[in-house]
């Protein structure tokens, strides 16, 4: 990070005039500067209440202890800024960029962090810009009654922060650390909380309808009065501590596209009877793992590999097993009701189709006595698969090969 410098004289003058405006002194002038340039400056303790600074640049600056109540900061850029103890109460931060900003013990009560609409240059069209708080440090911050709808807060840290009665509709909190946070009465409908740490969090009366809570351990969370209709969450007993830690790192790996955390490797472990129901195990490696009687109900298993694993009597009901590898796996008497076991189209870095599809693999697997009623199976070669007593009644078999009559 570049060294923060003292503001030049012209900026100090406008800041002084604004301070006089707030104090009602002669010569005071309200600061109104759309697109103002304040990057890499030392602005600790600055008084900017009621300032009009939409689209202004504060990246890499230090505003520790600053006052920005009711300020117009529409689409402002605070990336990597030090905003420790800053007061943003009732500020307009729609579409603002607070990626990796430090907001420890900041106050953002009733702040507006909803998406902003900006005009596209040289057109009459507009586009939505969501507030970005990815990787932000919000430990101890106060966001009571804040408007955070659709904001991205992936892998942010908000230990002990208060989101009481905040609006967090559709917010992305994947991999976020919310240990001890207060989310009582918060509206988290359709929020993404994959792998979030909610240990000791207060969720009383929160709205989590349709939320994604895969890989979240809810055993140490106050869930009194929480609405969970349509939400995906874990319902089984906690996993062994070392497995929980692996899932936490795996969630971070997913949330950051592999930049942080680690892919889950559970190969060779003895995990018979464990519940992974509702977990996200995309691309996880479980080679040779003993998982007899394990529960994967509603789990996300895309591209996971269970090669040579032992999964007798395991339950995969309603799981997503697209592109999953079950080669040489013992799946005798397993259950797959309503499971999707289909191919996955591969895209390049520009989100363009490559024309390649990865189909699930069952090479030399044992599915004898398995219950696949209602499962969707696509592109699978069943040649060499043991199917004695397998129930395929009502299964949707799309382009599958190697099945014998009867």
CSV table of C-alpha atoms in Angstrom, one decimal, residues 57-366:
chain,number,residue,atom,x,y,z
A,57,UNK,CA,-12.3,8.3,-4.4
A,58,UNK,CA,-11.1,7.5,-0.9
A,59,UNK,CA,-9.2,4.3,-1.8
A,60,UNK,CA,-6.2,3.5,0.5
A,61,UNK,CA,-6.9,6.6,2.7
A,62,UNK,CA,-7.1,6.7,6.5
A,63,UNK,CA,-10.2,8.2,7.9
A,64,UNK,CA,-10.0,6.7,11.4
A,65,UNK,CA,-12.5,8.4,13.8
A,66,UNK,CA,-14.0,10.5,11.0
A,67,UNK,CA,-17.6,11.8,11.1
A,68,UNK,CA,-19.7,11.2,7.9
A,69,UNK,CA,-23.3,11.3,9.2
A,70,UNK,CA,-25.9,11.7,6.5
A,71,UNK,CA,-23.2,12.2,3.9
A,72,UNK,CA,-24.0,11.5,0.2
A,73,UNK,CA,-21.4,8.9,-0.7
A,74,UNK,CA,-23.3,7.2,-3.6
A,75,UNK,CA,-20.9,4.8,-5.4
A,76,UNK,CA,-17.9,6.2,-3.5
A,77,UNK,CA,-14.7,4.1,-3.4
A,78,UNK,CA,-13.3,3.3,0.0
A,79,UNK,CA,-11.3,0.2,-1.1
A,80,UNK,CA,-8.5,-0.7,1.4
A,81,UNK,CA,-9.3,2.4,3.4
A,82,UNK,CA,-8.9,2.6,7.2
A,83,UNK,CA,-12.3,3.5,8.5
A,84,UNK,CA,-11.8,2.4,12.1
A,85,UNK,CA,-14.4,4.1,14.4
A,86,UNK,CA,-15.9,6.1,11.5
A,87,UNK,CA,-19.5,7.2,12.0
A,88,UNK,CA,-21.5,6.7,8.9
A,89,UNK,CA,-24.9,6.9,10.5
A,90,UNK,CA,-27.7,7.5,7.9
A,91,UNK,CA,-25.2,8.0,5.1
A,92,UNK,CA,-26.0,7.2,1.5
A,93,UNK,CA,-23.5,4.5,0.6
A,94,UNK,CA,-25.5,2.8,-2.2
A,95,UNK,CA,-23.2,1.0,-4.6
A,96,UNK,CA,-20.2,2.0,-2.5
A,97,UNK,CA,-17.0,0.0,-2.7
A,98,UNK,CA,-15.7,-1.0,0.7
A,99,UNK,CA,-13.7,-4.0,-0.4
A,100,UNK,CA,-11.1,-4.9,2.2
A,101,UNK,CA,-11.8,-1.7,4.1
A,102,UNK,CA,-11.2,-1.7,7.9
A,103,UNK,CA,-14.4,-0.8,9.7
A,104,UNK,CA,-13.7,-2.0,13.2
A,105,UNK,CA,-16.0,-0.5,15.7
A,106,UNK,CA,-17.4,1.8,13.0
A,107,UNK,CA,-21.0,3.0,13.3
A,108,UNK,CA,-23.3,2.4,10.3
A,109,UNK,CA,-26.7,2.6,11.9
A,110,UNK,CA,-29.5,3.1,9.3
A,111,UNK,CA,-26.9,3.5,6.6
A,112,UNK,CA,-28.1,2.8,3.0
A,113,UNK,CA,-25.9,0.2,1.3
A,114,UNK,CA,-28.4,-1.1,-1.2
A,115,UNK,CA,-27.6,-1.3,-4.9
A,116,UNK,CA,-27.1,1.9,-6.8
A,117,UNK,CA,-28.2,2.7,-10.4
A,118,UNK,CA,-25.6,4.5,-12.5
A,119,UNK,CA,-25.8,5.7,-16.1
A,120,UNK,CA,-23.6,3.9,-18.7
A,121,UNK,CA,-21.4,6.4,-20.5
A,122,UNK,CA,-22.6,7.5,-23.9
A,123,UNK,CA,-25.9,5.7,-23.6
A,124,UNK,CA,-29.3,6.3,-22.1
A,125,UNK,CA,-29.1,3.0,-20.2
A,126,UNK,CA,-28.3,2.4,-16.5
A,127,UNK,CA,-26.9,-0.5,-14.6
A,128,UNK,CA,-27.1,-1.7,-11.1
A,129,UNK,CA,-24.0,-1.5,-8.8
A,130,UNK,CA,-24.1,-3.5,-5.6
A,131,UNK,CA,-22.2,-2.4,-2.5
A,132,UNK,CA,-19.0,-4.3,-2.1
A,133,UNK,CA,-17.7,-5.2,1.3
A,134,UNK,CA,-15.8,-8.3,0.4
A,135,UNK,CA,-13.0,-8.9,2.9
A,136,UNK,CA,-14.0,-5.9,4.9
A,137,UNK,CA,-13.1,-5.8,8.6
A,138,UNK,CA,-16.3,-5.0,10.5
A,139,UNK,CA,-15.5,-6.4,13.9
A,140,UNK,CA,-17.5,-4.7,16.6
A,141,UNK,CA,-19.2,-2.4,14.0
A,142,UNK,CA,-22.8,-1.3,14.5
A,143,UNK,CA,-25.1,-1.7,11.5
A,144,UNK,CA,-28.5,-1.7,13.3
A,145,UNK,CA,-31.4,-1.0,10.9
A,146,UNK,CA,-28.9,-0.7,8.0
A,147,UNK,CA,-30.0,-1.3,4.4
A,148,UNK,CA,-27.7,-3.9,3.0
A,149,UNK,CA,-29.9,-5.6,0.4
A,150,UNK,CA,-27.8,-7.6,-2.3
A,151,UNK,CA,-24.5,-6.3,-0.9
A,152,UNK,CA,-21.5,-8.6,-1.2
A,153,UNK,CA,-19.8,-9.3,2.1
A,154,UNK,CA,-18.0,-12.5,1.2
A,155,UNK,CA,-15.1,-13.5,3.5
A,156,UNK,CA,-15.7,-10.4,5.6
A,157,UNK,CA,-15.0,-10.4,9.3
A,158,UNK,CA,-17.8,-9.1,11.5
A,159,UNK,CA,-17.0,-10.6,14.9
A,160,UNK,CA,-19.3,-9.1,17.6
A,161,UNK,CA,-20.9,-6.7,15.0
A,162,UNK,CA,-24.5,-5.8,15.4
A,163,UNK,CA,-26.9,-6.2,12.4
A,164,UNK,CA,-30.0,-6.0,14.6
A,165,UNK,CA,-33.1,-5.4,12.4
A,166,UNK,CA,-30.9,-4.8,9.4
A,167,UNK,CA,-32.2,-5.5,5.9
A,168,UNK,CA,-29.8,-8.1,4.3
A,169,UNK,CA,-32.0,-9.5,1.5
A,170,UNK,CA,-30.0,-11.5,-0.9
A,171,UNK,CA,-26.7,-10.5,0.7
A,172,UNK,CA,-23.6,-12.5,0.0
A,173,UNK,CA,-22.0,-13.5,3.3
A,174,UNK,CA,-20.2,-16.6,2.0
A,175,UNK,CA,-17.2,-17.5,4.2
A,176,UNK,CA,-17.9,-14.5,6.5
A,177,UNK,CA,-16.8,-14.6,10.2
A,178,UNK,CA,-19.9,-13.6,12.2
A,179,UNK,CA,-18.8,-15.1,15.5
A,180,UNK,CA,-20.8,-13.5,18.3
A,181,UNK,CA,-22.6,-11.1,15.9
A,182,UNK,CA,-26.1,-9.8,16.7
A,183,UNK,CA,-28.5,-10.6,13.8
A,184,UNK,CA,-31.6,-10.5,15.9
A,185,UNK,CA,-34.6,-9.5,13.7
A,186,UNK,CA,-32.4,-9.2,10.6
A,187,UNK,CA,-34.0,-9.9,7.3
A,188,UNK,CA,-31.7,-12.4,5.5
A,189,UNK,CA,-34.2,-13.8,3.0
A,190,UNK,CA,-32.3,-15.6,0.1
A,191,UNK,CA,-28.9,-14.7,1.7
A,192,UNK,CA,-25.8,-16.7,0.8
A,193,UNK,CA,-24.2,-17.8,4.1
A,194,UNK,CA,-22.2,-20.8,2.8
A,195,UNK,CA,-19.5,-21.6,5.3
A,196,UNK,CA,-20.1,-18.6,7.4
A,197,UNK,CA,-19.0,-18.8,11.1
A,198,UNK,CA,-22.0,-18.1,13.2
A,199,UNK,CA,-20.7,-19.5,16.5
A,200,UNK,CA,-22.3,-17.7,19.4
A,201,UNK,CA,-24.4,-15.4,17.0
A,202,UNK,CA,-27.8,-14.1,18.1
A,203,UNK,CA,-30.4,-14.9,15.4
A,204,UNK,CA,-33.6,-14.6,17.4
A,205,UNK,CA,-36.5,-13.7,15.1
A,206,UNK,CA,-34.3,-13.5,12.0
A,207,UNK,CA,-35.8,-14.1,8.6
A,208,UNK,CA,-33.7,-16.8,6.8
A,209,UNK,CA,-36.3,-18.0,4.3
A,210,UNK,CA,-34.6,-19.4,1.2
A,211,UNK,CA,-31.1,-18.8,2.6
A,212,UNK,CA,-28.1,-20.9,1.8
A,213,UNK,CA,-26.6,-22.2,5.0
A,214,UNK,CA,-24.5,-25.1,3.6
A,215,UNK,CA,-21.5,-25.9,5.7
A,216,UNK,CA,-22.7,-23.8,8.6
A,217,UNK,CA,-22.6,-25.3,12.1
A,218,UNK,CA,-25.8,-24.0,13.8
A,219,UNK,CA,-25.4,-26.0,17.0
A,220,UNK,CA,-24.0,-22.9,18.9
A,221,UNK,CA,-26.5,-20.4,17.5
A,222,UNK,CA,-29.5,-18.9,19.2
A,223,UNK,CA,-32.2,-19.9,16.6
A,224,UNK,CA,-35.3,-19.0,18.6
A,225,UNK,CA,-38.1,-17.8,16.4
A,226,UNK,CA,-35.9,-18.0,13.2
A,227,UNK,CA,-37.8,-18.5,9.9
A,228,UNK,CA,-36.2,-21.2,7.8
A,229,UNK,CA,-38.8,-22.0,5.2
A,230,UNK,CA,-37.1,-23.0,1.9
A,231,UNK,CA,-33.6,-22.6,3.4
A,232,UNK,CA,-30.9,-25.2,2.9
A,233,UNK,CA,-29.2,-25.9,6.2
A,234,UNK,CA,-27.6,-28.8,8.1
A,235,UNK,CA,-29.9,-30.8,10.2
A,236,UNK,CA,-27.6,-33.7,11.4
A,237,UNK,CA,-25.2,-33.9,14.3
A,238,UNK,CA,-22.0,-32.0,14.2
A,239,UNK,CA,-19.1,-33.6,12.3
A,240,UNK,CA,-15.8,-34.4,14.0
A,241,UNK,CA,-13.9,-31.1,14.8
A,242,UNK,CA,-11.2,-31.8,12.3
A,243,UNK,CA,-13.8,-32.3,9.6
A,244,UNK,CA,-15.6,-29.1,10.6
A,245,UNK,CA,-12.3,-27.2,10.2
A,246,UNK,CA,-11.8,-28.8,6.8
A,247,UNK,CA,-15.3,-27.7,5.7
A,248,UNK,CA,-14.6,-24.2,6.9
A,249,UNK,CA,-11.4,-23.9,4.8
A,250,UNK,CA,-13.3,-25.5,1.9
A,251,UNK,CA,-16.0,-22.9,2.1
A,252,UNK,CA,-13.4,-20.1,2.0
A,253,UNK,CA,-11.9,-21.8,-1.0
A,254,UNK,CA,-15.2,-21.8,-2.8
A,255,UNK,CA,-16.1,-18.2,-1.8
A,256,UNK,CA,-12.8,-16.8,-3.1
A,257,UNK,CA,-12.5,-18.9,-6.2
A,258,UNK,CA,-9.5,-20.7,-4.8
A,259,UNK,CA,-7.6,-17.6,-3.7
A,260,UNK,CA,-8.0,-18.4,0.0
A,261,UNK,CA,-8.7,-21.5,2.0
A,262,UNK,CA,-8.1,-25.1,0.8
A,263,UNK,CA,-10.1,-27.7,-1.2
A,264,UNK,CA,-11.5,-30.3,1.1
A,265,UNK,CA,-9.5,-33.5,1.1
A,266,UNK,CA,-11.2,-36.2,3.3
A,267,UNK,CA,-9.5,-39.2,1.6
A,268,UNK,CA,-9.0,-42.3,3.6
A,269,UNK,CA,-10.9,-41.1,6.7
A,270,UNK,CA,-13.3,-43.3,8.7
A,271,UNK,CA,-16.6,-41.3,8.6
A,272,UNK,CA,-19.2,-44.0,8.8
A,273,UNK,CA,-22.7,-42.7,9.7
A,274,UNK,CA,-21.7,-39.0,9.5
A,275,UNK,CA,-24.2,-36.5,8.3
A,276,UNK,CA,-23.2,-34.2,5.4
A,277,UNK,CA,-26.8,-33.3,4.8
A,278,UNK,CA,-27.0,-29.8,3.3
A,279,UNK,CA,-23.2,-29.5,3.0
A,280,UNK,CA,-21.3,-28.0,0.1
A,281,UNK,CA,-18.7,-30.5,-1.0
A,282,UNK,CA,-18.1,-29.2,-4.6
A,283,UNK,CA,-14.8,-30.6,-6.0
A,284,UNK,CA,-14.0,-32.3,-2.6
A,285,UNK,CA,-11.7,-35.3,-2.6
A,286,UNK,CA,-13.0,-38.4,-0.7
A,287,UNK,CA,-10.9,-41.2,-2.3
A,288,UNK,CA,-11.1,-44.4,-0.3
A,289,UNK,CA,-13.1,-42.8,2.5
A,290,UNK,CA,-15.3,-45.0,4.6
A,291,UNK,CA,-18.8,-43.4,4.6
A,292,UNK,CA,-21.1,-46.4,5.1
A,293,UNK,CA,-24.5,-45.1,6.2
A,294,UNK,CA,-23.5,-41.5,5.7
A,295,UNK,CA,-26.2,-38.9,4.9
A,296,UNK,CA,-25.7,-36.6,1.9
A,297,UNK,CA,-29.4,-35.4,1.7
A,298,UNK,CA,-29.6,-32.1,-0.3
A,299,UNK,CA,-25.8,-31.9,-0.4
A,300,UNK,CA,-23.9,-30.1,-3.2
A,301,UNK,CA,-21.5,-32.7,-4.6
A,302,UNK,CA,-20.7,-31.3,-8.1
A,303,UNK,CA,-17.3,-32.5,-9.3
A,304,UNK,CA,-16.6,-34.2,-6.0
A,305,UNK,CA,-14.7,-37.5,-6.2
A,306,UNK,CA,-15.6,-40.6,-4.2
A,307,UNK,CA,-13.3,-43.0,-6.1
A,308,UNK,CA,-13.0,-46.3,-4.3
A,309,UNK,CA,-15.0,-45.0,-1.3
A,310,UNK,CA,-17.2,-47.2,0.8
A,311,UNK,CA,-20.8,-45.8,0.7
A,312,UNK,CA,-23.0,-48.8,1.6
A,313,UNK,CA,-26.5,-47.7,2.6
A,314,UNK,CA,-25.5,-44.0,2.2
A,315,UNK,CA,-28.3,-41.6,1.5
A,316,UNK,CA,-28.1,-39.1,-1.5
A,317,UNK,CA,-31.8,-38.0,-1.6
A,318,UNK,CA,-32.2,-34.6,-3.4
A,319,UNK,CA,-28.4,-34.2,-3.7
A,320,UNK,CA,-26.7,-32.5,-6.6
A,321,UNK,CA,-24.2,-35.0,-7.9
A,322,UNK,CA,-23.5,-33.5,-11.4
A,323,UNK,CA,-20.1,-34.5,-12.8
A,324,UNK,CA,-19.3,-36.5,-9.7
A,325,UNK,CA,-16.9,-39.4,-9.7
A,326,UNK,CA,-18.1,-42.7,-8.2
A,327,UNK,CA,-15.6,-45.0,-10.0
A,328,UNK,CA,-15.0,-48.3,-8.2
A,329,UNK,CA,-17.2,-47.1,-5.3
A,330,UNK,CA,-19.2,-49.5,-3.1
A,331,UNK,CA,-22.8,-48.0,-3.2
A,332,UNK,CA,-24.7,-51.1,-2.4
A,333,UNK,CA,-28.1,-50.4,-0.9
A,334,UNK,CA,-27.6,-46.7,-1.2
A,335,UNK,CA,-30.6,-44.3,-1.7
A,336,UNK,CA,-30.9,-41.7,-4.5
A,337,UNK,CA,-34.5,-40.5,-4.5
A,338,UNK,CA,-34.8,-37.3,-6.5
A,339,UNK,CA,-31.0,-36.9,-6.9
A,340,UNK,CA,-29.6,-35.2,-9.9
A,341,UNK,CA,-26.7,-37.2,-11.4
A,342,UNK,CA,-26.1,-35.4,-14.7
A,343,UNK,CA,-23.5,-33.8,-16.9
A,344,UNK,CA,-22.0,-30.4,-16.4
A,345,UNK,CA,-21.1,-28.1,-19.3
A,346,UNK,CA,-17.6,-26.6,-19.1
A,347,UNK,CA,-17.0,-22.9,-19.6
A,348,UNK,CA,-13.8,-20.9,-20.2
A,349,UNK,CA,-12.6,-17.9,-18.3
A,350,UNK,CA,-14.8,-15.7,-20.5
A,351,UNK,CA,-17.9,-17.6,-19.5
A,352,UNK,CA,-18.2,-19.1,-23.0
A,353,UNK,CA,-19.1,-22.7,-23.6
A,354,UNK,CA,-16.2,-24.9,-24.6
A,355,UNK,CA,-18.4,-27.7,-26.0
A,356,UNK,CA,-17.1,-30.1,-23.3
A,357,UNK,CA,-19.4,-31.8,-20.8
A,358,UNK,CA,-18.2,-33.8,-17.7
A,359,UNK,CA,-20.6,-36.6,-16.9
A,360,UNK,CA,-20.8,-38.6,-13.7
A,361,UNK,CA,-18.6,-41.7,-13.6
A,362,UNK,CA,-19.6,-45.1,-12.1
A,363,UNK,CA,-16.9,-47.3,-13.6
A,364,UNK,CA,-17.0,-50.7,-11.9
A,365,UNK,CA,-19.1,-49.3,-9.1
A,366,UNK,CA,-21.5,-51.5,-7.0
